Coordinates of C-alpha atoms in Angstrom, one line a residue:
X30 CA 107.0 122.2 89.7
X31 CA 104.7 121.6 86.7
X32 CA 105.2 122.4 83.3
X33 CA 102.1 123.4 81.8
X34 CA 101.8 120.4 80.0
X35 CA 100.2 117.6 83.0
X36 CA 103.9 116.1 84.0
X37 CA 107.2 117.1 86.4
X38 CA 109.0 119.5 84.8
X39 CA 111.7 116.8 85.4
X40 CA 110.1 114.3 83.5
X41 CA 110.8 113.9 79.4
X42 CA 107.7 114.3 77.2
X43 CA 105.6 111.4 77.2
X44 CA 105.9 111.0 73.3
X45 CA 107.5 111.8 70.6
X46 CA 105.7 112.3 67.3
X47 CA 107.0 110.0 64.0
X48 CA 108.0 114.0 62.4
X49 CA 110.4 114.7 65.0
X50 CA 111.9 111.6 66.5
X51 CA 114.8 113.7 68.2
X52 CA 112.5 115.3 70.5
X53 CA 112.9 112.6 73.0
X54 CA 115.9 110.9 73.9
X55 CA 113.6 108.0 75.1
X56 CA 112.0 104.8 73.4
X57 CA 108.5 106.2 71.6
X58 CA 105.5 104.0 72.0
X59 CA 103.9 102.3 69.0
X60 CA 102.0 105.1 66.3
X61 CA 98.9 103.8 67.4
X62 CA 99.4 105.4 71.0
X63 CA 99.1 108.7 69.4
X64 CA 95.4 109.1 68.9
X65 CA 94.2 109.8 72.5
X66 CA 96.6 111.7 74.9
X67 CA 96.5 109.1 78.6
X68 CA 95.0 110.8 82.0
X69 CA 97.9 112.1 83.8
X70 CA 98.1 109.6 86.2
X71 CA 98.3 106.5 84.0
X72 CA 102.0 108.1 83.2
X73 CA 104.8 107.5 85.7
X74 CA 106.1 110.7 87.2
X75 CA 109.8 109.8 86.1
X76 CA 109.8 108.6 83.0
X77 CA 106.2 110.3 82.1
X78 CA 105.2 106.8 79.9
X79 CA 102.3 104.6 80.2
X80 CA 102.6 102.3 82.7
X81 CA 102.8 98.7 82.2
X82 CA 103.8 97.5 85.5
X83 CA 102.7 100.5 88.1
X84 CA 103.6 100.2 91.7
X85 CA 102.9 101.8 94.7
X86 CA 106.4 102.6 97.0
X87 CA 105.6 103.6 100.5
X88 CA 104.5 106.6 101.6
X89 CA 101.8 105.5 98.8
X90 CA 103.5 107.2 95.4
X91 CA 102.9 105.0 92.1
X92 CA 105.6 104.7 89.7
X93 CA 106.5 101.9 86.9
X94 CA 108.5 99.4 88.5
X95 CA 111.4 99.2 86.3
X96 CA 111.8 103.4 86.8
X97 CA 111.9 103.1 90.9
X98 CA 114.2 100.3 90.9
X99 CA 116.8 102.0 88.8
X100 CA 116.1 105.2 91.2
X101 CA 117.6 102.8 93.9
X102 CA 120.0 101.2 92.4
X103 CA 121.7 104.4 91.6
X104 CA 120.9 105.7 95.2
X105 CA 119.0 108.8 93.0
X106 CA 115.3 110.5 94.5
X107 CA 113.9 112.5 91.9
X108 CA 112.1 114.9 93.3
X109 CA 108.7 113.0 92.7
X110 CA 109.9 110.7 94.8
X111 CA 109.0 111.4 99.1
X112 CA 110.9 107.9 100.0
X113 CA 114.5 108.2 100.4
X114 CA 115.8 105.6 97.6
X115 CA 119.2 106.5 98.6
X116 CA 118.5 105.0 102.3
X117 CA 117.2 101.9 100.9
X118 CA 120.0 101.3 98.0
X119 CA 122.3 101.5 101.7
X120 CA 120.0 99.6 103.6
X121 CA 119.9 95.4 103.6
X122 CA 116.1 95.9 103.7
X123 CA 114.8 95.8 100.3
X124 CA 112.5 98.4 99.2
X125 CA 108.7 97.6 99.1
X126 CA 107.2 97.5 96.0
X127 CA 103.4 97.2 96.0
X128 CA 101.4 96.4 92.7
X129 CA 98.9 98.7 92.4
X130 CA 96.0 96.5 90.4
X131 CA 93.7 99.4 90.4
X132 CA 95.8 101.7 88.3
X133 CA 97.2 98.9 85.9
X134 CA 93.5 97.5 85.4
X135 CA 92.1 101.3 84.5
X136 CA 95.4 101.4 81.9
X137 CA 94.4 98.4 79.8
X138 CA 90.4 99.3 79.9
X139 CA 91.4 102.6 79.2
X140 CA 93.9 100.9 76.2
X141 CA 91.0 98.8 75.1
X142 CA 88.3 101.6 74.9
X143 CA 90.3 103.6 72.2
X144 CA 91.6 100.6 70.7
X145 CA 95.3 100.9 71.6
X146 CA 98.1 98.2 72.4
X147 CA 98.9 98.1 76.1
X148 CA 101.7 99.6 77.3
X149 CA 105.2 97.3 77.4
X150 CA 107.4 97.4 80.0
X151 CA 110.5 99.2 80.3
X152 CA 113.7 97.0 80.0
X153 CA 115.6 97.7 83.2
X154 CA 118.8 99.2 80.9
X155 CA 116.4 101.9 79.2
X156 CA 115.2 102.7 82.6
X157 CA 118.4 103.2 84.1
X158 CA 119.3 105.5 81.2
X159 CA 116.1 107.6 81.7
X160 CA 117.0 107.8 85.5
X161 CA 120.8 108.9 84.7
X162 CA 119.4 111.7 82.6
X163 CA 117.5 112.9 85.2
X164 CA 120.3 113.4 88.2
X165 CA 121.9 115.9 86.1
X166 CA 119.6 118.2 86.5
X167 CA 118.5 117.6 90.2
X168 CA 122.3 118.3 91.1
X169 CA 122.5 121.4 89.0
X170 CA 119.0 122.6 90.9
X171 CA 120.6 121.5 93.9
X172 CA 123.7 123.4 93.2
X173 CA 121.8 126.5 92.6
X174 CA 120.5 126.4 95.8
X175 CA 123.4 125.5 98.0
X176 CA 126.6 128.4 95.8
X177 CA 127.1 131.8 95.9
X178 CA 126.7 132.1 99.9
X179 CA 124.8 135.2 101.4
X180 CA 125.3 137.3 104.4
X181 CA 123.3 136.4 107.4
X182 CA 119.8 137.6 107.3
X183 CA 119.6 137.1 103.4
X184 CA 121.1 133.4 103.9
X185 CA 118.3 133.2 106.4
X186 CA 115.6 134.7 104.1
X187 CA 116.4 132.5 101.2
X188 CA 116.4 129.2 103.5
X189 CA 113.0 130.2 104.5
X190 CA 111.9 130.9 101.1
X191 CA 113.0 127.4 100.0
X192 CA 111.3 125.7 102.6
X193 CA 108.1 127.8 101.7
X194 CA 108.5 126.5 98.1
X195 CA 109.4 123.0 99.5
X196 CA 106.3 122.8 101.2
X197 CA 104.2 124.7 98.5
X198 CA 105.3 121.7 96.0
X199 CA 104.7 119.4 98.9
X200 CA 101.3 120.4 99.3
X201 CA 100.8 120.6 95.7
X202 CA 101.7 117.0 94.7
X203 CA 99.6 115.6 97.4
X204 CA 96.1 117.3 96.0
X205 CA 97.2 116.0 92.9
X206 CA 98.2 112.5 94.2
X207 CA 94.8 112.2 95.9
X208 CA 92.8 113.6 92.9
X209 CA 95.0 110.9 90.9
X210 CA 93.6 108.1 93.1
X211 CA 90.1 109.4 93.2
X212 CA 90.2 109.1 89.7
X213 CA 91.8 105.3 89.2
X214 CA 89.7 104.3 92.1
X215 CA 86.1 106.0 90.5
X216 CA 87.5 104.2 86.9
X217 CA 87.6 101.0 88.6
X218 CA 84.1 101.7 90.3
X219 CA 82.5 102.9 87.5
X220 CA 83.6 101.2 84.2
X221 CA 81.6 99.8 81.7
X222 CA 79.7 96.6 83.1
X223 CA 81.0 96.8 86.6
X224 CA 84.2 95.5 88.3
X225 CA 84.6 92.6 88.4
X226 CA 85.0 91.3 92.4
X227 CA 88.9 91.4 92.2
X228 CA 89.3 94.8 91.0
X229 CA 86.6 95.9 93.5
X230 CA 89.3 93.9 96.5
X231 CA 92.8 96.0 94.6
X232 CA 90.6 99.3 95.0
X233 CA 89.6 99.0 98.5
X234 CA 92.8 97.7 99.3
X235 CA 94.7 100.9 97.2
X236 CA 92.2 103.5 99.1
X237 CA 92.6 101.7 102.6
X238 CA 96.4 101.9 101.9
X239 CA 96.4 105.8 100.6
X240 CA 94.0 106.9 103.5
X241 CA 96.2 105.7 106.5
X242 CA 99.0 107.7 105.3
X243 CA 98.3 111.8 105.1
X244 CA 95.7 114.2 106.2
X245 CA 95.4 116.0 103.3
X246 CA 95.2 112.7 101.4
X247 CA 92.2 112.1 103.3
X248 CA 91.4 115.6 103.3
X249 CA 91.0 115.4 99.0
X250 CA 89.5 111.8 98.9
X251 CA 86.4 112.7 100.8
X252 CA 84.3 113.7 98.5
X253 CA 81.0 113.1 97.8
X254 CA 81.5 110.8 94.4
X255 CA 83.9 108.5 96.1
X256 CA 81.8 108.6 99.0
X257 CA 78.9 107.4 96.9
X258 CA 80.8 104.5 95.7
X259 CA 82.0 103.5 99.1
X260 CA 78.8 102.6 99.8
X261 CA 78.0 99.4 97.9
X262 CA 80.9 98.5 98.5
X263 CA 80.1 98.1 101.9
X264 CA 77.5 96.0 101.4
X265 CA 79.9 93.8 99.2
X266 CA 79.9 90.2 99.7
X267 CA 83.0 89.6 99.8
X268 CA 84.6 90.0 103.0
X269 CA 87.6 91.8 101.9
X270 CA 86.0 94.2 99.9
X271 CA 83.5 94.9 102.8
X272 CA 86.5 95.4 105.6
X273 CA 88.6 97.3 103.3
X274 CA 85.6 99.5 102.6
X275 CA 84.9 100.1 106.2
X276 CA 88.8 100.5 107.4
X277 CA 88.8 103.2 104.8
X278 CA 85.4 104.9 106.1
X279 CA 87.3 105.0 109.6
X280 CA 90.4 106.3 107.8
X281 CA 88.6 108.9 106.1
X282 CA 86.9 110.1 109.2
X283 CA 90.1 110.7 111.4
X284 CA 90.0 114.0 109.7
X285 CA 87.3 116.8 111.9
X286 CA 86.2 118.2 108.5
X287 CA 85.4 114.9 107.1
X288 CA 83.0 113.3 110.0
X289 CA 79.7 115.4 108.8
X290 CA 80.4 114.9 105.0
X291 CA 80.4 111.4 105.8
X292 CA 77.5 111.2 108.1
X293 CA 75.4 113.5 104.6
X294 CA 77.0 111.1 102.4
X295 CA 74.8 108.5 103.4
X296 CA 77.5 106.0 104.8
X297 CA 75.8 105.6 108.3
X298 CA 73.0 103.0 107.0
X299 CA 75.5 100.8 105.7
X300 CA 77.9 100.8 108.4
X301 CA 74.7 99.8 110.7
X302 CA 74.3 97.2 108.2
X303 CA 77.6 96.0 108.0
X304 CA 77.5 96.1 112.3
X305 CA 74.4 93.9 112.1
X306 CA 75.7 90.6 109.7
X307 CA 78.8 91.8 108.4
X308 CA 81.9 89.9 108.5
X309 CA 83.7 90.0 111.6
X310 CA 86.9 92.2 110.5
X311 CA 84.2 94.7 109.2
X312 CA 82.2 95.0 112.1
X313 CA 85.6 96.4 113.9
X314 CA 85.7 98.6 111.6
X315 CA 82.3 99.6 111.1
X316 CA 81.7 99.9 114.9
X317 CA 85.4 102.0 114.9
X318 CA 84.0 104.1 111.8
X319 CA 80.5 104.7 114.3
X320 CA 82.5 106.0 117.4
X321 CA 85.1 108.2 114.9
X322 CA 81.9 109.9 113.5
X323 CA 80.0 110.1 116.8
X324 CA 82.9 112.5 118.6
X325 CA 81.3 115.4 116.2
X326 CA 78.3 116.2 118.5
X327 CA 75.8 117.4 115.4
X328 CA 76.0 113.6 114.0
X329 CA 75.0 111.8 117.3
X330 CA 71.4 112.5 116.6
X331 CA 71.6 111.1 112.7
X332 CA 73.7 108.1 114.5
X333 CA 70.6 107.1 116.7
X334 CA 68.2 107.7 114.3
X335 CA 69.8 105.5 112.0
X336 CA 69.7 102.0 114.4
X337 CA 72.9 102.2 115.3
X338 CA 72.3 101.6 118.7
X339 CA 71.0 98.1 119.1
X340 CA 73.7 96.1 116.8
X341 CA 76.5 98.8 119.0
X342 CA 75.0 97.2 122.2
X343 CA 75.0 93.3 120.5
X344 CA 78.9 93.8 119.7
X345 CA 80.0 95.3 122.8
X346 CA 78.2 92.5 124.7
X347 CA 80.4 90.2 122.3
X348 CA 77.3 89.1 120.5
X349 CA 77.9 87.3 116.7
X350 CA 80.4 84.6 118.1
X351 CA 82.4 83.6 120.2
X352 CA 85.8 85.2 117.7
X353 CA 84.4 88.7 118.5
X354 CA 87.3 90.3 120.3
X355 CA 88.7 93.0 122.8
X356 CA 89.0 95.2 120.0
X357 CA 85.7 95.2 118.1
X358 CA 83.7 95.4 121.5
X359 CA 86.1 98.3 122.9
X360 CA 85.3 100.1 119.8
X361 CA 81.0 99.5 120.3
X362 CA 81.9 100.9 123.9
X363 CA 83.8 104.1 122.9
X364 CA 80.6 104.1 120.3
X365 CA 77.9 103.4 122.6
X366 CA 79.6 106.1 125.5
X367 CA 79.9 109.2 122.7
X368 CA 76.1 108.7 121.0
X369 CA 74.6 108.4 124.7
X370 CA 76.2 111.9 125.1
X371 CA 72.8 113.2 122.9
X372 CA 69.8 113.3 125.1
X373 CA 67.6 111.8 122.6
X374 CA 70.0 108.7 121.9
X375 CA 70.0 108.0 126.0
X376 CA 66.3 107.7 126.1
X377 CA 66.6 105.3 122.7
X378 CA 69.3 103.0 124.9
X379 CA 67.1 103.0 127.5
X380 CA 64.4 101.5 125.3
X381 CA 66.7 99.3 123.8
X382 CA 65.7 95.6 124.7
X383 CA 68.8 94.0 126.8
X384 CA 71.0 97.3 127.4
X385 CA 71.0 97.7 130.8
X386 CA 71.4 94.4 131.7
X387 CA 74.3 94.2 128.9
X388 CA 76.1 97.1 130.3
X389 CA 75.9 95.9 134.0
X390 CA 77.6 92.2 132.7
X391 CA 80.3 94.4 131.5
X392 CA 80.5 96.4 134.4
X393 CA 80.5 93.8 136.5
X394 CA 82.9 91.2 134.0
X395 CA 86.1 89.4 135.4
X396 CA 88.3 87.8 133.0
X397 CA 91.3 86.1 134.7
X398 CA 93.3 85.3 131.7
X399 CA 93.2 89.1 130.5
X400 CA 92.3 91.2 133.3
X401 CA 93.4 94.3 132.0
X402 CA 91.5 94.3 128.9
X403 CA 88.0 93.1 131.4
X404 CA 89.0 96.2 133.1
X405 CA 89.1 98.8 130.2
X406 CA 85.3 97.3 129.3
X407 CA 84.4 97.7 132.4
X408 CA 85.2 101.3 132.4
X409 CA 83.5 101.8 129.4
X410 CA 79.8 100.5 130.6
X411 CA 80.1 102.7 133.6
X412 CA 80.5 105.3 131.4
X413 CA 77.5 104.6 129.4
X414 CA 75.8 104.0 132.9
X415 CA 76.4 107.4 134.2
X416 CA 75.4 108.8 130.3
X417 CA 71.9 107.0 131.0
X418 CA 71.4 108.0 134.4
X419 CA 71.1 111.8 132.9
X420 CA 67.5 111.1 131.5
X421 CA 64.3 110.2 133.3
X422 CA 63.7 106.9 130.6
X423 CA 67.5 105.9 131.9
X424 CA 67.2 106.5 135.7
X425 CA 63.7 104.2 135.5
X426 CA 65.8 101.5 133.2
X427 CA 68.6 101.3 135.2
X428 CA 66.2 101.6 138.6
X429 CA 64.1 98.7 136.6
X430 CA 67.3 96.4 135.9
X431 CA 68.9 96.1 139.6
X432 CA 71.6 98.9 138.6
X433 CA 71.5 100.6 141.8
X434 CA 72.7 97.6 143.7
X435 CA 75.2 96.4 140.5
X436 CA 76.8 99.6 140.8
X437 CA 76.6 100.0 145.1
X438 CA 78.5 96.2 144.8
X439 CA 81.0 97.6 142.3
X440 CA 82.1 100.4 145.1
X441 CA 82.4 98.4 147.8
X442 CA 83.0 95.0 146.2
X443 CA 86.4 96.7 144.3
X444 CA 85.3 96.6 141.1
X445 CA 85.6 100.5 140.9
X446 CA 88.7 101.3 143.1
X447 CA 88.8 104.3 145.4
X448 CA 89.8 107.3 143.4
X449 CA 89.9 106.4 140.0
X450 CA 88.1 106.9 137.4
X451 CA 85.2 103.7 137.0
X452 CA 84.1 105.1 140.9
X453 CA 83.9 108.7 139.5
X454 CA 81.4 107.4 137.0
X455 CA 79.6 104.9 139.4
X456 CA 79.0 107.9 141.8
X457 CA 77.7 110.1 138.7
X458 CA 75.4 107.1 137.6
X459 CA 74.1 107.1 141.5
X460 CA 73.6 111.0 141.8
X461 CA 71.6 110.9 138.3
X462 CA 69.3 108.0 139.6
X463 CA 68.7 110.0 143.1
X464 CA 67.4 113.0 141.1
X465 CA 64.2 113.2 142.4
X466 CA 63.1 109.4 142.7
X467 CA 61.6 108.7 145.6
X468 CA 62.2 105.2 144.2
X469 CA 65.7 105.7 144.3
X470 CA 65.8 106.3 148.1
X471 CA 64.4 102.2 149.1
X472 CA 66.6 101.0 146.3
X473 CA 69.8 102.7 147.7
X474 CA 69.0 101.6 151.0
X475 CA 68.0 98.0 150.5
X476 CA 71.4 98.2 148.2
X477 CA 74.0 99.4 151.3
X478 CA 74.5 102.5 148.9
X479 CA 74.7 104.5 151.8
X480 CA 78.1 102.7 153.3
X481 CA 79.4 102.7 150.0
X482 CA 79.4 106.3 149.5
X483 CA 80.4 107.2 152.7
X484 CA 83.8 106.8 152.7
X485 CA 84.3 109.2 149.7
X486 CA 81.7 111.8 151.3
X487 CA 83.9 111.7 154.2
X488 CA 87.4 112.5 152.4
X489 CA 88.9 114.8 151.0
X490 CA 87.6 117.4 148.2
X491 CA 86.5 117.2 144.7
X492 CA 83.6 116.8 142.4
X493 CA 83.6 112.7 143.5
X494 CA 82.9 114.0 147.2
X495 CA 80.4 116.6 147.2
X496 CA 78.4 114.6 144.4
X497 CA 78.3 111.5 147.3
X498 CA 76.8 114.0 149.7
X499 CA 74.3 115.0 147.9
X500 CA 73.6 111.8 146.9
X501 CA 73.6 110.8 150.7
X502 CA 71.0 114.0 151.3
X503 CA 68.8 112.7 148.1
X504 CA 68.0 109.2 150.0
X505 CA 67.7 110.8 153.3
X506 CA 65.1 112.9 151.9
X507 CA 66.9 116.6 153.0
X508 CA 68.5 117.6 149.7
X509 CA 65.0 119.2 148.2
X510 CA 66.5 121.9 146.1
X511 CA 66.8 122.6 142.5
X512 CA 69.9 122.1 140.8
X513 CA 71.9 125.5 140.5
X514 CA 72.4 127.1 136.7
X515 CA 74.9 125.3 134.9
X516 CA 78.7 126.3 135.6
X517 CA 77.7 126.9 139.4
X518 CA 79.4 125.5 142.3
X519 CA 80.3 121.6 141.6
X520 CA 77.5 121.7 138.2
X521 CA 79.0 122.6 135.7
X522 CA 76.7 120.9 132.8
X523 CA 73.2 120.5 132.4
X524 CA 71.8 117.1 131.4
X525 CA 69.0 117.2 128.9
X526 CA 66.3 116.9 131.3
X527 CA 66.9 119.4 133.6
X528 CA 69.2 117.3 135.7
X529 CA 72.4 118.0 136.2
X530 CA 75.9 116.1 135.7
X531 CA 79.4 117.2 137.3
X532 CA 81.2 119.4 134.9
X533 CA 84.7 117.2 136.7
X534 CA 82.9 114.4 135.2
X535 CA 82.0 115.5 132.0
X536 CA 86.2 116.4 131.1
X537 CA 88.1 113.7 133.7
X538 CA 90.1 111.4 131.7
X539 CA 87.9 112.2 128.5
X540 CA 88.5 109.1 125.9
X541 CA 90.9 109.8 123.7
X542 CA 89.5 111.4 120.2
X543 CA 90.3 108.6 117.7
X544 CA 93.3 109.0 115.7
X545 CA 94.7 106.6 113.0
X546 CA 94.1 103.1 112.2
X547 CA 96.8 100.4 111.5
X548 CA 96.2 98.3 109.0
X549 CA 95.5 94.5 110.2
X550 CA 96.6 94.8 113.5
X551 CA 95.3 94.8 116.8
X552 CA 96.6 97.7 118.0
X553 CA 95.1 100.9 120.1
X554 CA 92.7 103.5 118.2
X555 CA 96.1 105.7 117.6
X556 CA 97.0 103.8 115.2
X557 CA 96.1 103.6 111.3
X558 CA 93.5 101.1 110.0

């Protein structure tokens, strides 16, 4: 609950003025610190000083070190405080304590601007004392709530009211916890002749950090300021800077709200840069940032446009080195598959020097040592494959490149096992190219297409079969007619051409929307960056 005055309502005033020096039970800073009151964030939420030693305690709050450590010693959460300190003064793990450089660095420019000492830090017996002033009046609040027992329904009402309030406050602190870091980052970002290269690396690392952690954290960083300041930052040269940058970017874009702000903000040029000769961590990222932003269907068409394509197909190949791993070309794939979905960005991949025959090499890719991980790309080209078949510059690119008898050897050879999903997409990719290619027909028959698909034409029901009939009908020249309006029979969607791809296809084992990214691991796309 705020007090009017920029600090906790649990917190003691910040200062105490020389005229009434009993208005504070707490040390008073130098005179000096009077002239200019601090930004609200540069004080510590419990003992509402200037910070000397700020730290960041997970789930990402900042407080002066010497205040949180006496919080858990005395097993005491103010209610600033979303870690339980009383779980970790009874746990042998010691709490985590993260320097936050960002904030302390945007203190002392802010003490050196106006002229002031910096702040000194708090002896660990005054902090304790501030802390032990402070549990009195979180028990006699909790108190409050807990005495004088109500009948049923109004016991039930006032619980729920609580909670409301809980999660009000809740709420509240975290807008004013994101606005705080927008501000210490932009400070950083922005200050009189530059940052200097390490407080560029302790604010990417701070906003990577705060990003992975809340929704509505990412929810009140994305704004267009920040945004802007992103940018150089990843063009930086230094490699941390640059895949902090871009980590962030992905974090940012987890949220649905945030993925066309981004795309407007002018990130996308970068990120394409940073996929073209960044360092390697980045290009993860960036190519992870790319496929985040290309589920939202309205920024396929800026993706494209914007050269993503090219240095998306160069990763996923594993192009820039021999250390480029599963991760960074899964994430070009899931990329590449959801910004082939626009019909204009198919007939740009079909132009695109080397991308057919990079996505058959994928599609046909063994890898003995990690099969499962050859597998997963190879699912992913054929998906890309049957995107491109849905355009007349596609079907003649993959005709062009041998795909017809890549993807017939894929069927029969094994590589896409009966019933799952990589034949699904192999038979999608054949029913596009037999669209009305008379081309299509010598190619599939030259190719054994016909003894491939038979066995699925033959069995039993579902999308898979009747697309392999007609298919079958295409090459023998009987299946003349025009594709039914979209959501008849087996069509359900209409590719962009006037062709048509199976509506079973379109939803069967969709890719799963990104969530959040770990930080520094190699984990899934469910986890936090």
């Amino acid at each position: 609950m705020a007090t009017g005055t920029g600090r906790p309502w649990w917190a003691p005033p910040p200062y105490s003025t020389p005229e009434s020096p009993s208005a504070s039970p707490f040390p008073s800073p130098p005179s000096s610190s009077f002239t200019a009151d601090p930004p609200a964030e540069f004080l510590c939420p419990i003992s509402g000083s200037l910070m000397s030693d700020p730290v960041i305690v997970p789930p990402g709050q900042t407080f002066e070190r010497a205040c949180i450590q006496a919080c858990a010693a005395l097993a005491f959460s103010p209610p600033a405080v979303a870690a339980d300190l009383a779980a970790s003064a009874s746990s042998s793990s010691p709490l985590v304590l993260i320097p936050n450089v960002a904030l302390r660095t945007a203190i002392l420019n802010w003490c050196d601007r106006l002229g002031l000492p910096h702040p000194a830090p708090l002896s660990p017996d005054t902090a304790h004392d501030i802390v032990r002033r402070l549990m009195p009046r979180a028990r006699e609040d909790h108190q409050s709530s807990t005495e004088s027992p109500l009948p049923g329904p109004q016991a039930a009402a006032a619980a729920a009211s609580v909670r409301v309030r809980r999660q009000q406050s809740a709420d509240g602190f975290l807008q004013q916890r994101g606005e705080a870091l927008e501000e210490e980052i932009m400070a950083v970002l922005v200050s009189d002749g530059g940052a200097t290269p390490a407080e560029q690396a302790s604010a990417m690392a701070s906003l990577r950090q705060a990003t992975r952690e809340n929704r509505e954290v990412r929810r009140q960083l994305c704004t267009p300021r920040l945004l802007a300041a992103l940018r150089p930052m990843l063009l930086s040269p230094d490699a941390g800077v640059q895949a902090n940058a871009a980590a962030a970017v992905v974090n940012l874009s987890l949220e649905p709200e945030n993925k066309s702000r981004i795309v407007r903000s002018g990130a996308v040029s970068p990120l394409v840069d940073v996929l073209r000769g960044g360092a390697l961590e980045a290009r993860d990222h960036a190519a992870g940032a790319i496929y985040s932003l290309a589920v939202e269907d309205e920024n396929r068409a800026a993706i494209g446009v914007l050269g993503a394509i090219p240095p998306l197909l160069e990763l996923f190949a594993g192009g820039g080195g021999a250390a480029v791993g599963y991760r960074a070309r899964r994430e070009a794939g899931m990329a590449l598959y959801h910004v082939s979905l626009s019909g204009m960005n198919r007939s740009k991949l079909a132009r695109a020097p080397g991308a057919v025959r990079t996505l058959l090499a994928a599609a046909e890719a063994r890898d003995r040592n990690n099969e499962a991980d050859a597998a997963a790309l190879r699912r992913l080209a054929v998906m890309v494959l049957a995107n491109l078949a849905g355009c007349a510059d596609g079907r003649a690119a993959l005709m062009d490149g041998g795909a017809v008898a890549a993807v017939a050897r894929l069927m029969s050879g094994g590589g896409a096992a009966p019933g799952s999903a990589e034949e699904e997409y192999c038979i999608s990719a054949l029913y596009g190219m037999s669209r009305g290619s008379m081309r299509f027909r010598g190619l599939a028959r030259a190719a054994g297409v016909e003894a491939a698909l038979q066995p699925v034409a033959e069995g039993g029901g579902g999308v898979g079969r009747d697309m392999a009939r007609r298919t079958l009908r295409a090459m023998r020249g009987e299946d003349e007619e025009a594709p039914g309006p979209a959501g008849a029979g087996m069509l359900g969607r209409q590719w962009d051409d006037g062709s048509v791809v199976s509506e079973g296809l379109v939803s069967i084992r969709r890719p799963p929307h990104r969530s959040n990214y770990g930080a520094g691991t190699a984990g899934s796309n469910t986890t936090q960056f």
